[in-house]
GROMACS .gro file of C-alpha atoms in nm:
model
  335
    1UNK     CA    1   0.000   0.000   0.000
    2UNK     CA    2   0.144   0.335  -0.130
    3UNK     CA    3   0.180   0.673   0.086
    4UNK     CA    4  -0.156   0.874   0.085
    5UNK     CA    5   0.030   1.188   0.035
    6UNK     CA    6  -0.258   1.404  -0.017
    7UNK     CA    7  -0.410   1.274   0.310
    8UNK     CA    8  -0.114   1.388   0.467
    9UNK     CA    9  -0.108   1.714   0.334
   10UNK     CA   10  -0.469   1.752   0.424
   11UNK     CA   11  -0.358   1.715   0.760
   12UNK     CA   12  -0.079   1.890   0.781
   13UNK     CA   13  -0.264   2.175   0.648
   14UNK     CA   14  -0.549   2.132   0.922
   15UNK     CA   15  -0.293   2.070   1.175
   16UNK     CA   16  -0.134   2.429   1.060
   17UNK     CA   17  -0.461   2.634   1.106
   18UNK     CA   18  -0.548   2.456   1.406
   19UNK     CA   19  -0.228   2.574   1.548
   20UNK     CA   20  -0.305   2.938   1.400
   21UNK     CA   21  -0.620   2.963   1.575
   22UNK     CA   22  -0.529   2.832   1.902
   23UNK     CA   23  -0.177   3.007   1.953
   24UNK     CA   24  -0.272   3.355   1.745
   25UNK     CA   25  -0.640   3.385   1.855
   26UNK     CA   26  -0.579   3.456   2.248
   27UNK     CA   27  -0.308   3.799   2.124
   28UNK     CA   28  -0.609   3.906   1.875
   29UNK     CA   29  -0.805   3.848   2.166
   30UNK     CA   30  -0.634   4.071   2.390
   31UNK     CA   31  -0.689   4.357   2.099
   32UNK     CA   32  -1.028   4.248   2.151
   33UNK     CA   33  -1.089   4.285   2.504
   34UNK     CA   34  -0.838   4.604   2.493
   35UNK     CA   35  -1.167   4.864   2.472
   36UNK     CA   36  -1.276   4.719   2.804
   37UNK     CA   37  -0.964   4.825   2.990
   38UNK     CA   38  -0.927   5.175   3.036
   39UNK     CA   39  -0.578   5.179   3.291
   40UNK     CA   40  -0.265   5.274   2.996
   41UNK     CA   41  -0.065   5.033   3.281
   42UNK     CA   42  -0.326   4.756   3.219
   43UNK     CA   43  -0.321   4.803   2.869
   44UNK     CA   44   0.067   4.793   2.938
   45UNK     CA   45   0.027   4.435   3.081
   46UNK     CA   46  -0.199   4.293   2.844
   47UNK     CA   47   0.031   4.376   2.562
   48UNK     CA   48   0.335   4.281   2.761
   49UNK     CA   49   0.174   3.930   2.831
   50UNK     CA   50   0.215   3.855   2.429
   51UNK     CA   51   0.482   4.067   2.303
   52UNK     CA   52   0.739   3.788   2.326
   53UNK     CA   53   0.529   3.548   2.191
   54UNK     CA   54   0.327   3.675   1.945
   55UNK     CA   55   0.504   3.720   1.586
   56UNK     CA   56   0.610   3.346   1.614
   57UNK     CA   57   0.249   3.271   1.644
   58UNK     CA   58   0.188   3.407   1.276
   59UNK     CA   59   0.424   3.105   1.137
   60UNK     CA   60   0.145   2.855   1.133
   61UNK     CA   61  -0.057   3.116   0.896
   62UNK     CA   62   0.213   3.120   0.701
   63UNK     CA   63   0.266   2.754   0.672
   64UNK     CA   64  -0.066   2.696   0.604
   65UNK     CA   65  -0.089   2.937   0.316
   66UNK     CA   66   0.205   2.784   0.169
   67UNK     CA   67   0.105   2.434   0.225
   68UNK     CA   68  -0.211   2.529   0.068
   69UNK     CA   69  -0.058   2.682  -0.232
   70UNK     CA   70   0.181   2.404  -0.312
   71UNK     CA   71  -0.052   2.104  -0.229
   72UNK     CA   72  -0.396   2.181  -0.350
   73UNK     CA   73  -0.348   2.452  -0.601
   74UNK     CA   74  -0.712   2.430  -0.714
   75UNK     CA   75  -0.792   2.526  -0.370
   76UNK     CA   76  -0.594   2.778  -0.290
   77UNK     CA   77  -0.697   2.922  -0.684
   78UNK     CA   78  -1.068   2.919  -0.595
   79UNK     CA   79  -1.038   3.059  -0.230
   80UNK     CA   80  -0.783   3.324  -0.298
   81UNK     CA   81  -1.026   3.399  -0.630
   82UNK     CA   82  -1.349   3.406  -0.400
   83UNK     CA   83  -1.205   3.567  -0.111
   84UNK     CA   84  -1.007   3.802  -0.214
   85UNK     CA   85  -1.179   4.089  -0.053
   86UNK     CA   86  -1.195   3.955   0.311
   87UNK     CA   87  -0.861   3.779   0.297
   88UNK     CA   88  -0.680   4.120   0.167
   89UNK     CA   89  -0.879   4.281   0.464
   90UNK     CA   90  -0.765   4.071   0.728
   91UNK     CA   91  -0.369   4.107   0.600
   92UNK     CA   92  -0.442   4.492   0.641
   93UNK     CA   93  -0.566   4.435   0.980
   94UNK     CA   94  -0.309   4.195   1.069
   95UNK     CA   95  -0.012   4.424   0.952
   96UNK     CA   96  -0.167   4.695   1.130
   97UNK     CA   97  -0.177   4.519   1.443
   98UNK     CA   98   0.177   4.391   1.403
   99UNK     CA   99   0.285   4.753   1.364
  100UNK     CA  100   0.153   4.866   1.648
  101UNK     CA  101   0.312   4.611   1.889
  102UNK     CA  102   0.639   4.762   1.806
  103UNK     CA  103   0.517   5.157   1.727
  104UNK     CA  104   0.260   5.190   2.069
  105UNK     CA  105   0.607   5.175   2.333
  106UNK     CA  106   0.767   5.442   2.159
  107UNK     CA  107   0.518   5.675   2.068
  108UNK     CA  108   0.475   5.977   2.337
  109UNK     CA  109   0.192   5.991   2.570
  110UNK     CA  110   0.020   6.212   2.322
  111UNK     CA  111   0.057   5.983   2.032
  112UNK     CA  112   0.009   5.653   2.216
  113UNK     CA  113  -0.418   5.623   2.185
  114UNK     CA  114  -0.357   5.626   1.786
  115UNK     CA  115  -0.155   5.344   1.842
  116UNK     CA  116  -0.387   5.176   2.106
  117UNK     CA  117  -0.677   5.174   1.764
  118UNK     CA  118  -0.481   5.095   1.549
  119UNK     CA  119  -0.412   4.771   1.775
  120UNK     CA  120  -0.835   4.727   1.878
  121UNK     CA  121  -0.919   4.787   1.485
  122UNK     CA  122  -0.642   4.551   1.364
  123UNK     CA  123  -0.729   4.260   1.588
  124UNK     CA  124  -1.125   4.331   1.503
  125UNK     CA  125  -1.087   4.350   1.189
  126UNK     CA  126  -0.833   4.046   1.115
  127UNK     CA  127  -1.050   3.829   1.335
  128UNK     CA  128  -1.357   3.912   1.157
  129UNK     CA  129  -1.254   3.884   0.822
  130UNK     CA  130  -1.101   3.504   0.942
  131UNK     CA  131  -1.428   3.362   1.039
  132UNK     CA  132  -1.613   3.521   0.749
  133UNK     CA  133  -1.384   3.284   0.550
  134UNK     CA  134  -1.472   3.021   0.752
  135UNK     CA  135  -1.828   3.083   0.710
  136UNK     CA  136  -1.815   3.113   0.340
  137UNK     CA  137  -1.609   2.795   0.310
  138UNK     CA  138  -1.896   2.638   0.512
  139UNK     CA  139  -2.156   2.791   0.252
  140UNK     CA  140  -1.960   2.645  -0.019
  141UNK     CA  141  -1.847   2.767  -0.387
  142UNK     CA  142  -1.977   2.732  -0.726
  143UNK     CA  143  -1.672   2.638  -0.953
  144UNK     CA  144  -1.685   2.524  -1.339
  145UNK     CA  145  -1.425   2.378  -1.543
  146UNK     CA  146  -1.181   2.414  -1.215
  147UNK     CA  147  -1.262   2.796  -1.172
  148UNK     CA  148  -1.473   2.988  -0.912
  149UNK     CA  149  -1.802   3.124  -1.121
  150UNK     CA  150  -1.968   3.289  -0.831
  151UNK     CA  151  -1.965   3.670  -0.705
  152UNK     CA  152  -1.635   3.825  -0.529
  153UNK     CA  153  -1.926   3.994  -0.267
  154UNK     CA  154  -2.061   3.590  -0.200
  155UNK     CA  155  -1.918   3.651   0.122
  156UNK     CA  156  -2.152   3.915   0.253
  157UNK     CA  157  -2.425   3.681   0.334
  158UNK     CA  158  -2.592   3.631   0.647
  159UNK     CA  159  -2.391   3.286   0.781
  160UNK     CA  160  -2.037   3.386   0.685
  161UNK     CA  161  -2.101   3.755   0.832
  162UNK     CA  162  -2.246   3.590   1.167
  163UNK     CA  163  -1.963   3.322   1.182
  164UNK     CA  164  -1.728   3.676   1.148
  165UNK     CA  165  -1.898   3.756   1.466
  166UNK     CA  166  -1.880   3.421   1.678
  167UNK     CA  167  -1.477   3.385   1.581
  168UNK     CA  168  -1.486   3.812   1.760
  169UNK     CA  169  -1.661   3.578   2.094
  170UNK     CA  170  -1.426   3.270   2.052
  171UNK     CA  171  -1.126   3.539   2.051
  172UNK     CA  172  -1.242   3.726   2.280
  173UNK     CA  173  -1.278   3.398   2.577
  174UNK     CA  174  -0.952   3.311   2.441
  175UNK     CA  175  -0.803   3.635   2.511
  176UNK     CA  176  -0.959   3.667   2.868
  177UNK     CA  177  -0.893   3.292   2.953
  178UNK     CA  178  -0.499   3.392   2.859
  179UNK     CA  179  -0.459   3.688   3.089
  180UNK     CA  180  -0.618   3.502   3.379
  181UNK     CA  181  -0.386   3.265   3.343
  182UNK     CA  182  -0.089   3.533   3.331
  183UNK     CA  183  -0.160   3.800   3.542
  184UNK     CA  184  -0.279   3.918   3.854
  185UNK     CA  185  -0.508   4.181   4.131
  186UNK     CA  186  -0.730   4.417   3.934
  187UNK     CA  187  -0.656   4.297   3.563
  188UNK     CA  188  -0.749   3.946   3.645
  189UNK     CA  189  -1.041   4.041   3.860
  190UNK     CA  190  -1.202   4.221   3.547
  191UNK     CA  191  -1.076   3.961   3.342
  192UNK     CA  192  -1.292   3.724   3.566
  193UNK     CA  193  -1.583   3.959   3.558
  194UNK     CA  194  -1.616   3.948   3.195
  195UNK     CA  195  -1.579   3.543   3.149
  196UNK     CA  196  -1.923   3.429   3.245
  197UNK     CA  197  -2.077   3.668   2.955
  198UNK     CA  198  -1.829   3.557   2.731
  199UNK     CA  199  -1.872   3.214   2.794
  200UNK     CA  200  -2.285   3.262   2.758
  201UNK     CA  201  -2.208   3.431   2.425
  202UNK     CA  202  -1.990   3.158   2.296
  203UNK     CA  203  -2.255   2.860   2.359
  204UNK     CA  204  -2.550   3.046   2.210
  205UNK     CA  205  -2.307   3.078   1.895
  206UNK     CA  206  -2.209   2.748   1.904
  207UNK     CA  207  -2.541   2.688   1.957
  208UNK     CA  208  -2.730   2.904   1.642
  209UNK     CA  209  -2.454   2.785   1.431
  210UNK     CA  210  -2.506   2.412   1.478
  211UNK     CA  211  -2.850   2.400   1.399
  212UNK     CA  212  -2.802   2.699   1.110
  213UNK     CA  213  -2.594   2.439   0.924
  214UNK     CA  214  -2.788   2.110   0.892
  215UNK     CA  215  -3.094   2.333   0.838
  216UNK     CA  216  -2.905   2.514   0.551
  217UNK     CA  217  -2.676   2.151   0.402
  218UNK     CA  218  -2.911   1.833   0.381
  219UNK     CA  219  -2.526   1.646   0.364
  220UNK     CA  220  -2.424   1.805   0.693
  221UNK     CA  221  -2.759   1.668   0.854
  222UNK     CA  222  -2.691   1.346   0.707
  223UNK     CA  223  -2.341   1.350   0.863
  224UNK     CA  224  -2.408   1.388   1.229
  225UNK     CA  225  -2.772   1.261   1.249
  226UNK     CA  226  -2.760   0.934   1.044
  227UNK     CA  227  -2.682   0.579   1.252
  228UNK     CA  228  -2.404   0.507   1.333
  229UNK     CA  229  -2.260   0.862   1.274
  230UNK     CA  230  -2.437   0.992   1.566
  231UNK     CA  231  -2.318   0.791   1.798
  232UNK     CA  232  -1.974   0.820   1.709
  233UNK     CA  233  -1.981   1.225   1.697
  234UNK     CA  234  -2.215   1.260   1.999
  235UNK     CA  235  -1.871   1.326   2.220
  236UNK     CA  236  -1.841   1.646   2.057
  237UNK     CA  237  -2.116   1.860   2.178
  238UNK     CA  238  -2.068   1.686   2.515
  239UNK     CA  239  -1.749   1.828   2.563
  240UNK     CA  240  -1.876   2.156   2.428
  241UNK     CA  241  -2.139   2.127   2.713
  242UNK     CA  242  -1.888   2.039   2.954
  243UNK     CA  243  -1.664   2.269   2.870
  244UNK     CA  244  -1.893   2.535   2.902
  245UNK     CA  245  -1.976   2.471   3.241
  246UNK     CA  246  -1.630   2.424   3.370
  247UNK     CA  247  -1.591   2.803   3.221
  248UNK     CA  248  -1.890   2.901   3.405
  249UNK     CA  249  -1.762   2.817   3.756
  250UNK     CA  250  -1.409   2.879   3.668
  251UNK     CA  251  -1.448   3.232   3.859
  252UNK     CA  252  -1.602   3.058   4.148
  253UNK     CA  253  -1.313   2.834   4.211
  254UNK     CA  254  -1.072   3.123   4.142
  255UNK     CA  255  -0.894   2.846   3.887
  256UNK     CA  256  -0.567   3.035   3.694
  257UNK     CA  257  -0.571   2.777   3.392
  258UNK     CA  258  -0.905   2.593   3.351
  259UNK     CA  259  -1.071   2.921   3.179
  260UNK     CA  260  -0.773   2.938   2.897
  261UNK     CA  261  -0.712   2.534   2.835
  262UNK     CA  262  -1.064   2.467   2.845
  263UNK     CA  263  -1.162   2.761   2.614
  264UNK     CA  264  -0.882   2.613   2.383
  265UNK     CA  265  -1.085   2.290   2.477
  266UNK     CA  266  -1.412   2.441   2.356
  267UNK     CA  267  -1.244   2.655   2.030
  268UNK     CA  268  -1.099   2.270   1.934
  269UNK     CA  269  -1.465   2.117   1.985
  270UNK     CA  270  -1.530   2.387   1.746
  271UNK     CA  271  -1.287   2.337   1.474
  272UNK     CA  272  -1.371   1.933   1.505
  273UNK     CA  273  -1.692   1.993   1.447
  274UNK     CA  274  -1.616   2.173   1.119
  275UNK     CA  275  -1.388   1.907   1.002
  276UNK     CA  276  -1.671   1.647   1.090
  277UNK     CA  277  -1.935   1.849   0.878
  278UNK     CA  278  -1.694   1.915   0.564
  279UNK     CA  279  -1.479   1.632   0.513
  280UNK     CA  280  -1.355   1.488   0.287
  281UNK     CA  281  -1.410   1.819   0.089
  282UNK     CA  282  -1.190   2.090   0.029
  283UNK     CA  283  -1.366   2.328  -0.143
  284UNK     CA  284  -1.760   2.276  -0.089
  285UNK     CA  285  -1.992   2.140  -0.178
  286UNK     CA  286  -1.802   1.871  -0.480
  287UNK     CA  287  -1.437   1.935  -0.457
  288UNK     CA  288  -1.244   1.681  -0.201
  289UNK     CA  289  -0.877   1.725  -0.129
  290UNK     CA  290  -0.786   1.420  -0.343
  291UNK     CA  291  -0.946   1.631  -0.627
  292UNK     CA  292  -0.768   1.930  -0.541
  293UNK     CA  293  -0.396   1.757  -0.493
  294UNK     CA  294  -0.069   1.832  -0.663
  295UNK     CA  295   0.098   1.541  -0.892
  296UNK     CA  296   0.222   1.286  -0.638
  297UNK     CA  297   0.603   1.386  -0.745
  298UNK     CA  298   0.494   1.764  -0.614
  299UNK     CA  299   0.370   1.612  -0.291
  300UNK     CA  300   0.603   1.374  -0.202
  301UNK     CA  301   0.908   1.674  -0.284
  302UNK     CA  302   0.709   1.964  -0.029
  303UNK     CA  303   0.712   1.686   0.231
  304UNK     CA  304   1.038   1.648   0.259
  305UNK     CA  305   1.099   1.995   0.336
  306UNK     CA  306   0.753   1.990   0.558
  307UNK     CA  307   0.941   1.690   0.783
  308UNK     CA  308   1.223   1.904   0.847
  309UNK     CA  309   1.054   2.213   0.884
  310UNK     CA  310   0.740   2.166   1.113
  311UNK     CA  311   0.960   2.004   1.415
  312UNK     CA  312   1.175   2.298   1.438
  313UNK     CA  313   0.843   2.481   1.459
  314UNK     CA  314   0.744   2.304   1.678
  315UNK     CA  315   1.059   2.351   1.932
  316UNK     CA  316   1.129   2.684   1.907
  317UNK     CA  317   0.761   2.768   1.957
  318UNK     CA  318   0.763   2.558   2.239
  319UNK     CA  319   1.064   2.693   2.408
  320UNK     CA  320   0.997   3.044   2.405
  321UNK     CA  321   0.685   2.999   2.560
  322UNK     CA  322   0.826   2.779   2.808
  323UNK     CA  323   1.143   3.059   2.868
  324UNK     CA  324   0.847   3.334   2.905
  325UNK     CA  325   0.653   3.117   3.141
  326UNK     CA  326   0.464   3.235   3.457
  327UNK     CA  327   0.267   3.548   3.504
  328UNK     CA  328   0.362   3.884   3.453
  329UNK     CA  329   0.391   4.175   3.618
  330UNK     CA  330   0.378   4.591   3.563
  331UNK     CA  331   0.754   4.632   3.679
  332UNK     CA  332   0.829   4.382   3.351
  333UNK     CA  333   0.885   4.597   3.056
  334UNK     CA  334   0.810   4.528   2.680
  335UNK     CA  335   1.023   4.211   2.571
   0.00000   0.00000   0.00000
């Protein structure tokens, strides 16, 4: 039996935005949350709490892009071609946001609130325009002879405008769960204030959005309700459930790290129960990945360079979280 290399690349690809979401979300988060913070110190911590950490997060963006590019060309022809309006929007917000890390320390008192927007609209903006393409990937796209027919404005419809929205919440309870987790006294406090909401917010998303989408795709319905599907996917709203409560009483027990690992808990739930409702297709509702693949020689010549690339990823990611451990303080300065 040969190598299923476009199964692998499928996964690696997944693996890549996975990553994206979980390690870049909680920073856009704290752009996010930054409008409900008033204190300059606070807003000094919050950005603090990233700024060693966050850039590196941007790598798995990048590596999915590229995967994307060089393993399913069709794909990446027909998404770039339909979304090229939202996706151009979120690198604009993105870059702003990335400039303002590095411009909002140096800019004089006078000068630092344009800096402080330009962070809020960037992380907005970036984070909506991310789960409108999520949303319009869910939707689907009408392609012909291997080329997106539809309208470049298909994505300002209803579900991939209110999926926009929920990724905004799913930031957001990232963002708070993270500076629980690495701070302290007043920030925290509000922090814990604002996660019960949150929380409430992101279940009646979750919620709208998973019966939205079998009402909307008779083969998503099919999917999770048919026998024996259901029973094997019935875990996943479970631990959405569960997750949701252990979030709820997280600010009774005064936990540090339940609210941000089981939001991450919750935002995977999420992201599995996409995968469940699309696979094996790439580009819905008739492309699958094994349609969209690369010749095998293509594949098998990327993955070479993906197998020496992803585990130094991988380590350095790992270690600079690990050497910027702990919580944070306001006598740390900007890393």
């Amino acid at each position: 039996m040969g190598i299923d290399l476009p199964f692998i690349w499928f996964i690696i690809i997944i693996f890549s935005i996975m990553m994206y979401i979980v390690m870049d979300g909680f920073d856009l988060g704290i752009g996010i949350l930054y409008p409900t913070i008033q204190g300059q110190s606070d807003r000094d911590l919050m950005m603090n709490s990233v700024a060693p950490v966050w850039d590196g997060n941007e790598t798995w963006l990048v590596l999915g892009g590229a995967g994307l590019f060089g393993a399913f060309p069709l794909a990446y022809a027909v998404v770039l071609d339909a979304l090229a309006i939202p996706l151009t929007v979120m690198l604009f917000g993105l870059i702003f946001r990335g400039v303002a890390f590095e411009f909002r320390f140096k800019a004089t008192p006078k000068h630092q609130h344009l800096w402080d927007k330009a962070f809020i609209a960037g992380s907005i903006l970036a984070t909506f325009m991310q789960g409108t393409v999520v949303g319009a990937v869910i939707e689907g796209f009408p392609v012909e002879n291997r080329a997106y027919t539809g309208s470049y404005f298909a994505w300002l419809m209803p579900f991939p405008l209110f999926c926009g929205g929920g990724l905004v919440i799913a930031y957001a309870l990232l963002g708070c769960g993270w500076l629980i987790m690495k701070t302290e006294g007043r920030l925290q406090q509000q922090m814990y204030r604002i996660l019960r909401p949150l929380t409430l917010l992101m279940l009646t998303i979750i919620a709208i959005i998973s019966i939205w989408t079998p009402l909307a795709h008779s083969t998503i319905t099919e999917r999770w309700f048919s026998l024996p599907n259901l029973f094997f996917f019935v875990p996943v709203p479970l631990l959405v459930v569960w997750s949701g409560w252990q979030l709820w009483k997280a600010n009774q027990n005064s936990s540090h790290y339940t609210p941000f690992l089981t939001a991450l808990l919750l935002i995977f739930m999420g992201f599995t129960g996409l995968g469940i409702s699309l696979w094996p297709m790439i580009i819905p509702p008739f492309i699958s990945f094994e349609d969209a693949a690369s010749p095998p020689q293509s594949l098998g010549f990327m993955l070479v360079g993906a197998l020496f690339i992803i585990p130094i990823i991988l380590t350095y990611t790992f270690w600079s979280y690990y050497v910027f451990r702990g919580k944070i303080t306001h006598e740390q300065g900007y890393h």
